[in-house]
Amino acid sequence: KFNKFLAPESISPIEYFEDTGLSKELHKSLHRNGLRKPTPILKQALFPFLCGKNLLVQTDTEKGTATASAVLTLAVVDATAEKKHQALIITKTCERAKLIHSVVNKLMGKLKIVCETATYGDGSYRYPLNACIVVSSFLEMDRYGCSKSFSFLILDYLPSGPDEFMSIKEKCAEEVQICIFSTFDSIEYILADDTMKDALIVKV
């Protein structure tokens, strides 16, 4: 349905969720939760992500990034698929992990998606038979025993360097699709990576 080979210049910002082909249930849930139009980030990021593009979203504030992470995740996860470990969201703190987890659960509505969060020290670690996992550190991934299974990766922060980014990618599927949220810091090492060299840069 979507063309992941679209050139960046052919992707225009969207004004309405109807322009993206979201499922009716997700669209209704977003509307019920007061999200009647895409946020500034989603206007530029949602359709490209649905088209299979890797994204690097640069913004000078965290405002709207939790919602964007949740919507991007719910837009691509297939609740009917046999593969359960589909999407992984990595944050840097327990507070952010819990926040994004709560937003995902709020926005999913009647979608049959389970979202589990793992935050350091709270005793919530267990093998997840679910579609989406939110963790407070990429090191927490090992506790789940489901490496190489994630098809979608959302980083709520810019990794500290190429070594950390490589370690994260090694735990995901070979054809993983990635969205990274960052401030306007140096991103050269991210764009130098083979996975991200053709990434669409979104500046908000």
PDB file of N, CA, C and O in Angstrom, residues 64-138:
ATOM      1  N   GLY A  64       5.931  16.862  22.660  1.00  0.00           N
ATOM      2  CA  GLY A  64       5.345  16.154  21.521  1.00  0.00           C
ATOM      3  C   GLY A  64       6.062  14.889  21.111  1.00  0.00           C
ATOM      4  O   GLY A  64       5.537  14.122  20.302  1.00  0.00           O
ATOM      5  N   THR A  65       7.252  14.636  21.665  1.00  0.00           N
ATOM      6  CA  THR A  65       7.997  13.452  21.223  1.00  0.00           C
ATOM      7  C   THR A  65       7.404  12.160  21.788  1.00  0.00           C
ATOM      8  O   THR A  65       7.441  11.122  21.126  1.00  0.00           O
ATOM      9  N   ALA A  66       6.860  12.210  23.003  1.00  0.00           N
ATOM     10  CA  ALA A  66       6.237  11.008  23.572  1.00  0.00           C
ATOM     11  C   ALA A  66       5.018  10.609  22.749  1.00  0.00           C
ATOM     12  O   ALA A  66       4.825   9.432  22.423  1.00  0.00           O
ATOM     13  N   THR A  67       4.197  11.600  22.401  1.00  0.00           N
ATOM     14  CA  THR A  67       3.024  11.327  21.569  1.00  0.00           C
ATOM     15  C   THR A  67       3.437  10.818  20.199  1.00  0.00           C
ATOM     16  O   THR A  67       2.849   9.864  19.666  1.00  0.00           O
ATOM     17  N   ALA A  68       4.460  11.444  19.610  1.00  0.00           N
ATOM     18  CA  ALA A  68       4.935  11.019  18.295  1.00  0.00           C
ATOM     19  C   ALA A  68       5.447   9.583  18.337  1.00  0.00           C
ATOM     20  O   ALA A  68       5.145   8.777  17.449  1.00  0.00           O
ATOM     21  N   SER A  69       6.206   9.247  19.375  1.00  0.00           N
ATOM     22  CA  SER A  69       6.711   7.873  19.513  1.00  0.00           C
ATOM     23  C   SER A  69       5.561   6.880  19.593  1.00  0.00           C
ATOM     24  O   SER A  69       5.593   5.814  18.964  1.00  0.00           O
ATOM     25  N   ALA A  70       4.545   7.217  20.362  1.00  0.00           N
ATOM     26  CA  ALA A  70       3.399   6.318  20.537  1.00  0.00           C
ATOM     27  C   ALA A  70       2.635   6.137  19.235  1.00  0.00           C
ATOM     28  O   ALA A  70       2.293   5.013  18.846  1.00  0.00           O
ATOM     29  N   VAL A  71       2.351   7.236  18.534  1.00  0.00           N
ATOM     30  CA  VAL A  71       1.575   7.149  17.293  1.00  0.00           C
ATOM     31  C   VAL A  71       2.355   6.408  16.216  1.00  0.00           C
ATOM     32  O   VAL A  71       1.790   5.567  15.497  1.00  0.00           O
ATOM     33  N   LEU A  72       3.637   6.698  16.075  1.00  0.00           N
ATOM     34  CA  LEU A  72       4.445   5.989  15.081  1.00  0.00           C
ATOM     35  C   LEU A  72       4.435   4.485  15.344  1.00  0.00           C
ATOM     36  O   LEU A  72       4.328   3.674  14.424  1.00  0.00           O
ATOM     37  N   THR A  73       4.544   4.119  16.611  1.00  0.00           N
ATOM     38  CA  THR A  73       4.543   2.706  16.979  1.00  0.00           C
ATOM     39  C   THR A  73       3.202   2.045  16.655  1.00  0.00           C
ATOM     40  O   THR A  73       3.143   0.994  16.009  1.00  0.00           O
ATOM     41  N   LEU A  74       2.116   2.670  17.095  1.00  0.00           N
ATOM     42  CA  LEU A  74       0.790   2.091  16.865  1.00  0.00           C
ATOM     43  C   LEU A  74       0.440   2.047  15.387  1.00  0.00           C
ATOM     44  O   LEU A  74      -0.335   1.188  14.949  1.00  0.00           O
ATOM     45  N   ALA A  75       1.024   2.943  14.607  1.00  0.00           N
ATOM     46  CA  ALA A  75       0.728   2.989  13.176  1.00  0.00           C
ATOM     47  C   ALA A  75       1.342   1.812  12.418  1.00  0.00           C
ATOM     48  O   ALA A  75       0.803   1.380  11.397  1.00  0.00           O
ATOM     49  N   VAL A  76       2.451   1.277  12.913  1.00  0.00           N
ATOM     50  CA  VAL A  76       3.149   0.232  12.151  1.00  0.00           C
ATOM     51  C   VAL A  76       2.989  -1.166  12.738  1.00  0.00           C
ATOM     52  O   VAL A  76       3.180  -2.161  12.038  1.00  0.00           O
ATOM     53  N   VAL A  77       2.656  -1.265  14.011  1.00  0.00           N
ATOM     54  CA  VAL A  77       2.502  -2.582  14.629  1.00  0.00           C
ATOM     55  C   VAL A  77       1.256  -3.275  14.096  1.00  0.00           C
ATOM     56  O   VAL A  77       0.194  -2.661  13.971  1.00  0.00           O
ATOM     57  N   ASP A  78       1.379  -4.549  13.792  1.00  0.00           N
ATOM     58  CA  ASP A  78       0.271  -5.358  13.287  1.00  0.00           C
ATOM     59  C   ASP A  78      -0.231  -6.252  14.415  1.00  0.00           C
ATOM     60  O   ASP A  78       0.430  -7.222  14.794  1.00  0.00           O
ATOM     61  N   ALA A  79      -1.382  -5.900  14.952  1.00  0.00           N
ATOM     62  CA  ALA A  79      -1.915  -6.648  16.090  1.00  0.00           C
ATOM     63  C   ALA A  79      -2.342  -8.057  15.720  1.00  0.00           C
ATOM     64  O   ALA A  79      -2.524  -8.904  16.595  1.00  0.00           O
ATOM     65  N   THR A  80      -2.513  -8.341  14.431  1.00  0.00           N
ATOM     66  CA  THR A  80      -2.974  -9.662  14.000  1.00  0.00           C
ATOM     67  C   THR A  80      -1.826 -10.582  13.596  1.00  0.00           C
ATOM     68  O   THR A  80      -2.043 -11.753  13.317  1.00  0.00           O
ATOM     69  N   ALA A  81      -0.616 -10.046  13.575  1.00  0.00           N
ATOM     70  CA  ALA A  81       0.527 -10.842  13.120  1.00  0.00           C
ATOM     71  C   ALA A  81       0.927 -11.873  14.166  1.00  0.00           C
ATOM     72  O   ALA A  81       0.765 -11.661  15.370  1.00  0.00           O
ATOM     73  N   GLU A  82       1.453 -12.999  13.694  1.00  0.00           N
ATOM     74  CA  GLU A  82       1.918 -14.034  14.618  1.00  0.00           C
ATOM     75  C   GLU A  82       3.178 -13.569  15.345  1.00  0.00           C
ATOM     76  O   GLU A  82       3.428 -13.960  16.482  1.00  0.00           O
ATOM     77  N   LYS A  83       3.979 -12.750  14.692  1.00  0.00           N
ATOM     78  CA  LYS A  83       5.187 -12.242  15.325  1.00  0.00           C
ATOM     79  C   LYS A  83       4.797 -11.254  16.408  1.00  0.00           C
ATOM     80  O   LYS A  83       4.168 -10.242  16.141  1.00  0.00           O
ATOM     81  N   LYS A  84       5.208 -11.536  17.635  1.00  0.00           N
ATOM     82  CA  LYS A  84       4.761 -10.717  18.758  1.00  0.00           C
ATOM     83  C   LYS A  84       5.706  -9.562  19.068  1.00  0.00           C
ATOM     84  O   LYS A  84       5.273  -8.484  19.421  1.00  0.00           O
ATOM     85  N   HIS A  85       6.998  -9.780  18.980  1.00  0.00           N
ATOM     86  CA  HIS A  85       7.958  -8.743  19.354  1.00  0.00           C
ATOM     87  C   HIS A  85       8.236  -7.857  18.147  1.00  0.00           C
ATOM     88  O   HIS A  85       9.167  -8.087  17.394  1.00  0.00           O
ATOM     89  N   GLN A  86       7.435  -6.840  17.968  1.00  0.00           N
ATOM     90  CA  GLN A  86       7.523  -6.047  16.749  1.00  0.00           C
ATOM     91  C   GLN A  86       8.224  -4.707  16.934  1.00  0.00           C
ATOM     92  O   GLN A  86       9.062  -4.334  16.133  1.00  0.00           O
ATOM     93  N   ALA A  87       7.857  -3.976  17.973  1.00  0.00           N
ATOM     94  CA  ALA A  87       8.362  -2.614  18.128  1.00  0.00           C
ATOM     95  C   ALA A  87       9.073  -2.444  19.462  1.00  0.00           C
ATOM     96  O   ALA A  87       8.629  -2.956  20.492  1.00  0.00           O
ATOM     97  N   LEU A  88      10.154  -1.692  19.425  1.00  0.00           N
ATOM     98  CA  LEU A  88      10.934  -1.410  20.627  1.00  0.00           C
ATOM     99  C   LEU A  88      11.152   0.098  20.719  1.00  0.00           C
ATOM    100  O   LEU A  88      11.590   0.732  19.760  1.00  0.00           O
ATOM    101  N   ILE A  89      10.823   0.669  21.857  1.00  0.00           N
ATOM    102  CA  ILE A  89      11.084   2.085  22.120  1.00  0.00           C
ATOM    103  C   ILE A  89      12.103   2.160  23.251  1.00  0.00           C
ATOM    104  O   ILE A  89      11.881   1.592  24.326  1.00  0.00           O
ATOM    105  N   ILE A  90      13.211   2.842  23.018  1.00  0.00           N
ATOM    106  CA  ILE A  90      14.255   2.959  24.039  1.00  0.00           C
ATOM    107  C   ILE A  90      14.358   4.405  24.500  1.00  0.00           C
ATOM    108  O   ILE A  90      14.466   5.322  23.685  1.00  0.00           O
ATOM    109  N   THR A  91      14.343   4.595  25.798  1.00  0.00           N
ATOM    110  CA  THR A  91      14.492   5.918  26.385  1.00  0.00           C
ATOM    111  C   THR A  91      15.771   5.937  27.223  1.00  0.00           C
ATOM    112  O   THR A  91      16.471   4.940  27.329  1.00  0.00           O
ATOM    113  N   LYS A  92      16.037   7.059  27.882  1.00  0.00           N
ATOM    114  CA  LYS A  92      17.228   7.150  28.723  1.00  0.00           C
ATOM    115  C   LYS A  92      16.890   7.103  30.208  1.00  0.00           C
ATOM    116  O   LYS A  92      17.780   6.912  31.038  1.00  0.00           O
ATOM    117  N   THR A  93      15.637   7.288  30.564  1.00  0.00           N
ATOM    118  CA  THR A  93      15.272   7.303  31.977  1.00  0.00           C
ATOM    119  C   THR A  93      14.014   6.487  32.229  1.00  0.00           C
ATOM    120  O   THR A  93      13.203   6.266  31.315  1.00  0.00           O
ATOM    121  N   CYS A  94      13.840   6.079  33.472  1.00  0.00           N
ATOM    122  CA  CYS A  94      12.638   5.343  33.855  1.00  0.00           C
ATOM    123  C   CYS A  94      11.395   6.211  33.662  1.00  0.00           C
ATOM    124  O   CYS A  94      10.348   5.722  33.222  1.00  0.00           O
ATOM    125  N   GLU A  95      11.530   7.490  33.988  1.00  0.00           N
ATOM    126  CA  GLU A  95      10.382   8.390  33.889  1.00  0.00           C
ATOM    127  C   GLU A  95       9.883   8.499  32.451  1.00  0.00           C
ATOM    128  O   GLU A  95       8.682   8.467  32.185  1.00  0.00           O
ATOM    129  N   ARG A  96      10.818   8.626  31.506  1.00  0.00           N
ATOM    130  CA  ARG A  96      10.415   8.716  30.091  1.00  0.00           C
ATOM    131  C   ARG A  96       9.801   7.411  29.613  1.00  0.00           C
ATOM    132  O   ARG A  96       8.816   7.410  28.859  1.00  0.00           O
ATOM    133  N   ALA A  97      10.365   6.292  30.039  1.00  0.00           N
ATOM    134  CA  ALA A  97       9.823   4.992  29.638  1.00  0.00           C
ATOM    135  C   ALA A  97       8.387   4.839  30.120  1.00  0.00           C
ATOM    136  O   ALA A  97       7.503   4.418  29.371  1.00  0.00           O
ATOM    137  N   LYS A  98       8.137   5.216  31.365  1.00  0.00           N
ATOM    138  CA  LYS A  98       6.791   5.098  31.912  1.00  0.00           C
ATOM    139  C   LYS A  98       5.832   6.075  31.235  1.00  0.00           C
ATOM    140  O   LYS A  98       4.664   5.754  30.996  1.00  0.00           O
ATOM    141  N   LEU A  99       6.334   7.278  30.910  1.00  0.00           N
ATOM    142  CA  LEU A  99       5.494   8.261  30.237  1.00  0.00           C
ATOM    143  C   LEU A  99       5.060   7.762  28.861  1.00  0.00           C
ATOM    144  O   LEU A  99       3.874   7.783  28.510  1.00  0.00           O
ATOM    145  N   ILE A 100       6.019   7.312  28.050  1.00  0.00           N
ATOM    146  CA  ILE A 100       5.700   6.854  26.699  1.00  0.00           C
ATOM    147  C   ILE A 100       4.801   5.621  26.756  1.00  0.00           C
ATOM    148  O   ILE A 100       3.864   5.473  25.968  1.00  0.00           O
ATOM    149  N   HIS A 101       5.082   4.735  27.707  1.00  0.00           N
ATOM    150  CA  HIS A 101       4.243   3.549  27.877  1.00  0.00           C
ATOM    151  C   HIS A 101       2.803   3.950  28.153  1.00  0.00           C
ATOM    152  O   HIS A 101       1.855   3.385  27.571  1.00  0.00           O
ATOM    153  N   SER A 102       2.599   4.938  29.016  1.00  0.00           N
ATOM    154  CA  SER A 102       1.236   5.368  29.345  1.00  0.00           C
ATOM    155  C   SER A 102       0.543   6.007  28.140  1.00  0.00           C
ATOM    156  O   SER A 102      -0.662   5.822  27.938  1.00  0.00           O
ATOM    157  N   VAL A 103       1.302   6.732  27.320  1.00  0.00           N
ATOM    158  CA  VAL A 103       0.716   7.355  26.128  1.00  0.00           C
ATOM    159  C   VAL A 103       0.316   6.295  25.109  1.00  0.00           C
ATOM    160  O   VAL A 103      -0.750   6.377  24.497  1.00  0.00           O
ATOM    161  N   VAL A 104       1.165   5.284  24.928  1.00  0.00           N
ATOM    162  CA  VAL A 104       0.837   4.184  24.010  1.00  0.00           C
ATOM    163  C   VAL A 104      -0.465   3.516  24.446  1.00  0.00           C
ATOM    164  O   VAL A 104      -1.385   3.303  23.652  1.00  0.00           O
ATOM    165  N   ASN A 105      -0.552   3.186  25.727  1.00  0.00           N
ATOM    166  CA  ASN A 105      -1.753   2.518  26.232  1.00  0.00           C
ATOM    167  C   ASN A 105      -2.986   3.396  26.102  1.00  0.00           C
ATOM    168  O   ASN A 105      -4.088   2.907  25.827  1.00  0.00           O
ATOM    169  N   LYS A 106      -2.827   4.698  26.280  1.00  0.00           N
ATOM    170  CA  LYS A 106      -3.956   5.620  26.189  1.00  0.00           C
ATOM    171  C   LYS A 106      -4.468   5.725  24.756  1.00  0.00           C
ATOM    172  O   LYS A 106      -5.676   5.746  24.509  1.00  0.00           O
ATOM    173  N   LEU A 107      -3.539   5.774  23.804  1.00  0.00           N
ATOM    174  CA  LEU A 107      -3.919   6.015  22.415  1.00  0.00           C
ATOM    175  C   LEU A 107      -4.321   4.763  21.650  1.00  0.00           C
ATOM    176  O   LEU A 107      -4.937   4.871  20.590  1.00  0.00           O
ATOM    177  N   MET A 108      -3.994   3.590  22.161  1.00  0.00           N
ATOM    178  CA  MET A 108      -4.261   2.383  21.365  1.00  0.00           C
ATOM    179  C   MET A 108      -5.739   2.052  21.270  1.00  0.00           C
ATOM    180  O   MET A 108      -6.154   1.330  20.371  1.00  0.00           O
ATOM    181  N   GLY A 109      -6.548   2.568  22.189  1.00  0.00           N
ATOM    182  CA  GLY A 109      -7.980   2.319  22.097  1.00  0.00           C
ATOM    183  C   GLY A 109      -8.293   0.838  22.154  1.00  0.00           C
ATOM    184  O   GLY A 109      -7.826   0.122  23.033  1.00  0.00           O
ATOM    185  N   LYS A 110      -9.050   0.352  21.177  1.00  0.00           N
ATOM    186  CA  LYS A 110      -9.470  -1.049  21.148  1.00  0.00           C
ATOM    187  C   LYS A 110      -8.528  -1.930  20.340  1.00  0.00           C
ATOM    188  O   LYS A 110      -8.811  -3.103  20.113  1.00  0.00           O
ATOM    189  N   LEU A 111      -7.421  -1.354  19.901  1.00  0.00           N
ATOM    190  CA  LEU A 111      -6.441  -2.175  19.194  1.00  0.00           C
ATOM    191  C   LEU A 111      -5.909  -3.257  20.123  1.00  0.00           C
ATOM    192  O   LEU A 111      -5.603  -2.992  21.285  1.00  0.00           O
ATOM    193  N   LYS A 112      -5.816  -4.475  19.625  1.00  0.00           N
ATOM    194  CA  LYS A 112      -5.382  -5.587  20.466  1.00  0.00           C
ATOM    195  C   LYS A 112      -3.860  -5.677  20.476  1.00  0.00           C
ATOM    196  O   LYS A 112      -3.243  -6.597  19.944  1.00  0.00           O
ATOM    197  N   ILE A 113      -3.254  -4.658  21.088  1.00  0.00           N
ATOM    198  CA  ILE A 113      -1.799  -4.579  21.197  1.00  0.00           C
ATOM    199  C   ILE A 113      -1.437  -4.510  22.671  1.00  0.00           C
ATOM    200  O   ILE A 113      -2.053  -3.771  23.433  1.00  0.00           O
ATOM    201  N   VAL A 114      -0.470  -5.295  23.072  1.00  0.00           N
ATOM    202  CA  VAL A 114       0.002  -5.241  24.445  1.00  0.00           C
ATOM    203  C   VAL A 114       1.297  -4.443  24.480  1.00  0.00           C
ATOM    204  O   VAL A 114       2.201  -4.680  23.687  1.00  0.00           O
ATOM    205  N   CYS A 115       1.375  -3.479  25.358  1.00  0.00           N
ATOM    206  CA  CYS A 115       2.589  -2.685  25.510  1.00  0.00           C
ATOM    207  C   CYS A 115       3.128  -2.907  26.910  1.00  0.00           C
ATOM    208  O   CYS A 115       2.422  -2.717  27.900  1.00  0.00           O
ATOM    209  N   GLU A 116       4.354  -3.329  27.000  1.00  0.00           N
ATOM    210  CA  GLU A 116       4.971  -3.594  28.288  1.00  0.00           C
ATOM    211  C   GLU A 116       6.169  -2.684  28.467  1.00  0.00           C
ATOM    212  O   GLU A 116       6.892  -2.391  27.511  1.00  0.00           O
ATOM    213  N   THR A 117       6.391  -2.241  29.693  1.00  0.00           N
ATOM    214  CA  THR A 117       7.530  -1.395  29.978  1.00  0.00           C
ATOM    215  C   THR A 117       8.472  -2.085  30.947  1.00  0.00           C
ATOM    216  O   THR A 117       8.024  -2.822  31.822  1.00  0.00           O
ATOM    217  N   ALA A 118       9.751  -1.877  30.781  1.00  0.00           N
ATOM    218  CA  ALA A 118      10.758  -2.406  31.700  1.00  0.00           C
ATOM    219  C   ALA A 118      11.598  -1.236  32.181  1.00  0.00           C
ATOM    220  O   ALA A 118      12.281  -0.600  31.393  1.00  0.00           O
ATOM    221  N   THR A 119      11.497  -0.939  33.455  1.00  0.00           N
ATOM    222  CA  THR A 119      12.293   0.143  34.009  1.00  0.00           C
ATOM    223  C   THR A 119      13.155  -0.400  35.125  1.00  0.00           C
ATOM    224  O   THR A 119      12.720  -1.222  35.928  1.00  0.00           O
ATOM    225  N   TYR A 120      14.353   0.048  35.167  1.00  0.00           N
ATOM    226  CA  TYR A 120      15.368  -0.524  36.059  1.00  0.00           C
ATOM    227  C   TYR A 120      14.897  -0.558  37.508  1.00  0.00           C
ATOM    228  O   TYR A 120      14.493   0.448  38.074  1.00  0.00           O
ATOM    229  N   GLY A 121      14.932  -1.755  38.089  1.00  0.00           N
ATOM    230  CA  GLY A 121      14.707  -1.892  39.510  1.00  0.00           C
ATOM    231  C   GLY A 121      13.266  -1.991  39.960  1.00  0.00           C
ATOM    232  O   GLY A 121      13.000  -2.060  41.160  1.00  0.00           O
ATOM    233  N   ASP A 122      12.299  -2.007  39.038  1.00  0.00           N
ATOM    234  CA  ASP A 122      10.911  -2.044  39.510  1.00  0.00           C
ATOM    235  C   ASP A 122      10.320  -3.448  39.500  1.00  0.00           C
ATOM    236  O   ASP A 122       9.142  -3.636  39.781  1.00  0.00           O
ATOM    237  N   GLY A 123      11.132  -4.442  39.140  1.00  0.00           N
ATOM    238  CA  GLY A 123      10.682  -5.816  39.210  1.00  0.00           C
ATOM    239  C   GLY A 123       9.714  -6.229  38.128  1.00  0.00           C
ATOM    240  O   GLY A 123       9.028  -7.235  38.257  1.00  0.00           O
ATOM    241  N   SER A 124       9.646  -5.474  37.034  1.00  0.00           N
ATOM    242  CA  SER A 124       8.643  -5.776  36.008  1.00  0.00           C
ATOM    243  C   SER A 124       9.186  -6.647  34.879  1.00  0.00           C
ATOM    244  O   SER A 124       8.534  -6.813  33.882  1.00  0.00           O
ATOM    245  N   TYR A 125      10.362  -7.187  35.043  1.00  0.00           N
ATOM    246  CA  TYR A 125      10.963  -7.963  33.968  1.00  0.00           C
ATOM    247  C   TYR A 125      10.281  -9.315  33.828  1.00  0.00           C
ATOM    248  O   TYR A 125      10.183 -10.072  34.784  1.00  0.00           O
ATOM    249  N   ARG A 126       9.818  -9.619  32.652  1.00  0.00           N
ATOM    250  CA  ARG A 126       9.254 -10.928  32.358  1.00  0.00           C
ATOM    251  C   ARG A 126       9.244 -11.103  30.848  1.00  0.00           C
ATOM    252  O   ARG A 126       9.253 -10.134  30.105  1.00  0.00           O
ATOM    253  N   TYR A 127       9.194 -12.340  30.416  1.00  0.00           N
ATOM    254  CA  TYR A 127       9.240 -12.586  28.973  1.00  0.00           C
ATOM    255  C   TYR A 127       7.981 -12.040  28.322  1.00  0.00           C
ATOM    256  O   TYR A 127       6.870 -12.406  28.694  1.00  0.00           O
ATOM    257  N   PRO A 128       8.111 -11.147  27.372  1.00  0.00           N
ATOM    258  CA  PRO A 128       6.941 -10.434  26.852  1.00  0.00           C
ATOM    259  C   PRO A 128       6.289 -11.121  25.653  1.00  0.00           C
ATOM    260  O   PRO A 128       6.878 -11.241  24.595  1.00  0.00           O
ATOM    261  N   LEU A 129       5.078 -11.541  25.810  1.00  0.00           N
ATOM    262  CA  LEU A 129       4.311 -12.018  24.663  1.00  0.00           C
ATOM    263  C   LEU A 129       3.475 -10.842  24.177  1.00  0.00           C
ATOM    264  O   LEU A 129       2.266 -10.781  24.379  1.00  0.00           O
ATOM    265  N   ASN A 130       4.116  -9.900  23.582  1.00  0.00           N
ATOM    266  CA  ASN A 130       3.444  -8.645  23.262  1.00  0.00           C
ATOM    267  C   ASN A 130       4.028  -8.024  22.005  1.00  0.00           C
ATOM    268  O   ASN A 130       4.987  -8.515  21.422  1.00  0.00           O
ATOM    269  N   ALA A 131       3.426  -6.925  21.583  1.00  0.00           N
ATOM    270  CA  ALA A 131       3.815  -6.310  20.325  1.00  0.00           C
ATOM    271  C   ALA A 131       4.777  -5.149  20.493  1.00  0.00           C
ATOM    272  O   ALA A 131       5.529  -4.829  19.600  1.00  0.00           O
ATOM    273  N   CYS A 132       4.763  -4.506  21.648  1.00  0.00           N
ATOM    274  CA  CYS A 132       5.567  -3.307  21.841  1.00  0.00           C
ATOM    275  C   CYS A 132       6.203  -3.325  23.213  1.00  0.00           C
ATOM    276  O   CYS A 132       5.552  -3.643  24.207  1.00  0.00           O
ATOM    277  N   ILE A 133       7.469  -2.983  23.283  1.00  0.00           N
ATOM    278  CA  ILE A 133       8.174  -2.913  24.557  1.00  0.00           C
ATOM    279  C   ILE A 133       8.818  -1.543  24.676  1.00  0.00           C
ATOM    280  O   ILE A 133       9.409  -1.035  23.721  1.00  0.00           O
ATOM    281  N   VAL A 134       8.714  -0.936  25.848  1.00  0.00           N
ATOM    282  CA  VAL A 134       9.388   0.326  26.134  1.00  0.00           C
ATOM    283  C   VAL A 134      10.414   0.054  27.223  1.00  0.00           C
ATOM    284  O   VAL A 134      10.075  -0.478  28.276  1.00  0.00           O
ATOM    285  N   VAL A 135      11.657   0.391  26.977  1.00  0.00           N
ATOM    286  CA  VAL A 135      12.694   0.154  27.978  1.00  0.00           C
ATOM    287  C   VAL A 135      13.401   1.458  28.317  1.00  0.00           C
ATOM    288  O   VAL A 135      13.431   2.398  27.534  1.00  0.00           O
ATOM    289  N   SER A 136      13.983   1.502  29.520  1.00  0.00           N
ATOM    290  CA  SER A 136      14.632   2.721  29.994  1.00  0.00           C
ATOM    291  C   SER A 136      16.118   2.752  29.662  1.00  0.00           C
ATOM    292  O   SER A 136      16.802   3.718  29.968  1.00  0.00           O
ATOM    293  N   SER A 137      16.630   1.701  29.038  1.00  0.00           N
ATOM    294  CA  SER A 137      18.029   1.648  28.621  1.00  0.00           C
ATOM    295  C   SER A 137      18.172   0.503  27.633  1.00  0.00           C
ATOM    296  O   SER A 137      17.522  -0.532  27.781  1.00  0.00           O
ATOM    297  N   PHE A 138      19.056   0.675  26.634  1.00  0.00           N
ATOM    298  CA  PHE A 138      19.209  -0.412  25.665  1.00  0.00           C
ATOM    299  C   PHE A 138      19.772  -1.657  26.323  1.00  0.00           C
ATOM    300  O   PHE A 138      19.607  -2.773  25.830  1.00  0.00           O
TER     301      PHE A 138
END
